[in-house]
Amino acid sequence: MTSPSGPNKPSIKKNTKKYTFIGVVIVIVSVLQLLHRTYSFQKKKERVRQEEQIMSSSMESIRDTLQAKIDSIKATTTE
């Protein structure tokens, strides 16, 4: 077997560089997607935590208001 030479010789070096570049681009895009997902998840987690705090404080406020009304009703009925 003889290796091809002349104008029909395949350019292995050129193809290797092309595929390496494509591989690097794929890796960079994958890393960027992963970072975006992680950032989005962290933002969503923080938003849920803030909503839970708001709900908790609202529930405490409602409970305190209801307890005050119950106490005032008890005070007026015992008199």
mmCIF file of C-alpha atoms in Angstrom:
data_model
loop_
_atom_site.group_PDB
_atom_site.id
_atom_site.type_symbol
_atom_site.label_atom_id
_atom_site.label_comp_id
_atom_site.label_asym_id
_atom_site.label_seq_id
_atom_site.Cartn_x
_atom_site.Cartn_y
_atom_site.Cartn_z
ATOM 1 C CA MET A 1 0.000 0.000 0.000
ATOM 2 C CA THR A 2 1.297 3.373 -0.905
ATOM 3 C CA SER A 3 0.251 6.566 0.795
ATOM 4 C CA PRO A 4 -1.489 9.079 -1.438
ATOM 5 C CA SER A 5 0.549 12.024 -2.530
ATOM 6 C CA GLY A 6 0.072 15.026 -4.696
ATOM 7 C CA PRO A 7 -3.113 17.108 -4.982
ATOM 8 C CA ASN A 8 -5.362 14.214 -3.806
ATOM 9 C CA LYS A 9 -3.475 13.776 -0.500
ATOM 10 C CA PRO A 10 -5.910 14.177 2.434
ATOM 11 C CA SER A 11 -5.050 16.947 4.841
ATOM 12 C CA ILE A 12 -5.131 15.148 8.188
ATOM 13 C CA LYS A 13 -3.707 18.132 10.032
ATOM 14 C CA LYS A 14 -6.391 20.462 8.661
ATOM 15 C CA ASN A 15 -9.230 18.051 9.572
ATOM 16 C CA THR A 16 -7.774 17.512 13.050
ATOM 17 C CA LYS A 17 -7.694 21.250 13.690
ATOM 18 C CA LYS A 18 -11.260 21.587 12.417
ATOM 19 C CA TYR A 19 -12.562 18.799 14.649
ATOM 20 C CA THR A 20 -10.592 20.087 17.637
ATOM 21 C CA PHE A 21 -12.137 23.534 17.151
ATOM 22 C CA ILE A 22 -15.638 22.021 16.911
ATOM 23 C CA GLY A 23 -14.961 19.984 20.066
ATOM 24 C CA VAL A 24 -13.778 23.046 21.969
ATOM 25 C CA VAL A 25 -16.863 25.002 20.885
ATOM 26 C CA ILE A 26 -19.134 22.160 22.037
ATOM 27 C CA VAL A 27 -17.381 22.011 25.422
ATOM 28 C CA ILE A 28 -17.636 25.794 25.890
ATOM 29 C CA VAL A 29 -21.338 25.804 24.999
ATOM 30 C CA SER A 30 -21.978 22.894 27.389
ATOM 31 C CA VAL A 31 -20.172 24.643 30.241
ATOM 32 C CA LEU A 32 -22.101 27.857 29.594
ATOM 33 C CA GLN A 33 -25.400 25.944 29.645
ATOM 34 C CA LEU A 34 -24.443 24.286 32.923
ATOM 35 C CA LEU A 35 -23.503 27.632 34.471
ATOM 36 C CA HIS A 36 -26.768 29.166 33.280
ATOM 37 C CA ARG A 37 -28.808 26.312 34.772
ATOM 38 C CA THR A 38 -26.937 26.559 38.066
ATOM 39 C CA TYR A 39 -27.423 30.333 38.213
ATOM 40 C CA SER A 40 -31.120 30.032 37.335
ATOM 41 C CA PHE A 41 -31.594 27.352 40.003
ATOM 42 C CA GLN A 42 -29.882 29.518 42.639
ATOM 43 C CA LYS A 43 -32.039 32.520 41.711
ATOM 44 C CA LYS A 44 -35.197 30.406 41.877
ATOM 45 C CA LYS A 45 -34.140 28.957 45.227
ATOM 46 C CA GLU A 46 -33.539 32.470 46.615
ATOM 47 C CA ARG A 47 -36.909 33.677 45.309
ATOM 48 C CA VAL A 48 -38.689 30.718 46.937
ATOM 49 C CA ARG A 49 -36.875 31.415 50.216
ATOM 50 C CA GLN A 50 -38.005 35.064 50.137
ATOM 51 C CA GLU A 51 -41.587 34.031 49.383
ATOM 52 C CA GLU A 52 -41.511 31.593 52.304
ATOM 53 C CA GLN A 53 -40.316 34.364 54.623
ATOM 54 C CA ILE A 54 -43.094 36.669 53.435
ATOM 55 C CA MET A 55 -45.687 33.929 53.897
ATOM 56 C CA SER A 56 -44.339 33.110 57.352
ATOM 57 C CA SER A 57 -44.462 36.721 58.516
ATOM 58 C CA SER A 58 -47.953 37.120 57.041
ATOM 59 C CA MET A 59 -49.145 34.000 58.846
ATOM 60 C CA GLU A 60 -47.656 35.237 62.136
ATOM 61 C CA SER A 61 -49.368 38.589 61.688
ATOM 62 C CA ILE A 62 -52.719 36.933 60.959
ATOM 63 C CA ARG A 63 -52.289 34.593 63.935
ATOM 64 C CA ASP A 64 -51.460 37.515 66.256
ATOM 65 C CA THR A 65 -54.470 39.482 65.002
ATOM 66 C CA LEU A 66 -56.810 36.534 65.472
ATOM 67 C CA GLN A 67 -55.406 35.804 68.921
ATOM 68 C CA ALA A 68 -55.962 39.443 69.931
ATOM 69 C CA LYS A 69 -59.565 39.268 68.711
ATOM 70 C CA ILE A 70 -60.121 35.982 70.561
ATOM 71 C CA ASP A 71 -58.679 37.500 73.730
ATOM 72 C CA SER A 72 -60.890 40.592 73.410
ATOM 73 C CA ILE A 73 -63.975 38.420 72.858
ATOM 74 C CA LYS A 74 -63.071 36.304 75.899
ATOM 75 C CA ALA A 75 -62.583 39.447 77.972
ATOM 76 C CA THR A 76 -65.974 40.869 76.967
ATOM 77 C CA THR A 77 -67.823 37.600 77.546
ATOM 78 C CA THR A 78 -66.339 36.997 80.998
ATOM 79 C CA GLU A 79 -67.300 40.468 82.252
#
